[in-house]
Amino acid sequence: MAEKDENTPKPASVTSDDLSGLTDDERRKRGRAPDPVLPGQSAPKAKPPTPVHVAFVLAIVAAVIVVAGQVVTVLLKQQLVDRAVEQVRQAGQKVDVAQVQSNANTLVWAMLIGALCFGGLLVLFAWKAREGTRSARSIATLLAVLGIVFELGVIRSIFALASSLALVVMLILLYLPKVADYFPKVGKKL
């Protein structure tokens, strides 16, 4: 037999009308899920505060800048290889140009694919944060911090600086005190 505890509601005390008439935000603040969207119904439009919407736009801008920087790197790959070969030869070491070419090719394409994945995930979680999902804001924050650390620690280009600036401003806007109510904490009890 199932044990009863104080968290188990009594059948007479819970009605389906307790949460009727509440907006999705009000339901979320009480720790409940938004009303489901039934087939044929249109999903409700998110009405985020202006800073949250601007943060979403900045996430898109940062993602586009990161991808553009990697496209430029792919286009300038041969110049990077030539410079690397020249530096190794000036140091008096032997260099296998074909091996450097192959490694550079692998690296720039892997970086481009990584930039596309990073940008896609950042925009996805920024979109969900725009809809008021607190956990999506946390994931977007994690992605932004990782992006900033990687770009400023490894890449160091004008694209990295521009996208890092956009990501920093995005983070500031997502954590302003006036938007805190838009990202309610989920209650411990449901």
Short mmCIF file of N, CA, C and O in Angstrom, two decimals, residues 85-95:
data_model
loop_
_atom_site.label_atom_id
_atom_site.label_comp_id
_atom_site.label_asym_id
_atom_site.label_seq_id
_atom_site.Cartn_x
_atom_site.Cartn_y
_atom_site.Cartn_z
N VAL A 85 54.20 27.88 -41.83
CA VAL A 85 55.36 27.22 -42.44
C VAL A 85 56.58 28.15 -42.39
O VAL A 85 57.70 27.72 -42.08
N GLU A 86 56.37 29.42 -42.69
CA GLU A 86 57.47 30.39 -42.68
C GLU A 86 58.07 30.52 -41.28
O GLU A 86 59.30 30.58 -41.13
N GLN A 87 57.21 30.56 -40.25
CA GLN A 87 57.71 30.69 -38.88
C GLN A 87 58.51 29.46 -38.46
O GLN A 87 59.54 29.58 -37.80
N VAL A 88 58.08 28.27 -38.87
CA VAL A 88 58.81 27.05 -38.52
C VAL A 88 60.15 27.01 -39.24
O VAL A 88 61.17 26.63 -38.66
N ARG A 89 60.17 27.40 -40.50
CA ARG A 89 61.43 27.41 -41.26
C ARG A 89 62.41 28.45 -40.71
O ARG A 89 63.62 28.24 -40.71
N GLN A 90 61.90 29.60 -40.25
CA GLN A 90 62.78 30.62 -39.67
C GLN A 90 63.42 30.11 -38.37
O GLN A 90 64.50 30.53 -38.01
N ALA A 91 62.72 29.23 -37.69
CA ALA A 91 63.26 28.66 -36.47
C ALA A 91 64.30 27.58 -36.77
O ALA A 91 64.92 27.05 -35.85
N GLY A 92 64.48 27.25 -38.05
CA GLY A 92 65.48 26.28 -38.46
C GLY A 92 65.03 24.84 -38.36
O GLY A 92 65.86 23.93 -38.33
N GLN A 93 63.74 24.61 -38.32
CA GLN A 93 63.22 23.24 -38.23
C GLN A 93 62.68 22.81 -39.58
O GLN A 93 62.28 23.63 -40.41
N LYS A 94 62.66 21.50 -39.77
CA LYS A 94 62.07 20.96 -40.99
C LYS A 94 60.56 20.93 -40.83
O LYS A 94 60.05 20.71 -39.74
N VAL A 95 59.87 21.13 -41.94
CA VAL A 95 58.42 21.15 -41.90
C VAL A 95 57.87 20.39 -43.10
O VAL A 95 58.38 20.50 -44.21
#
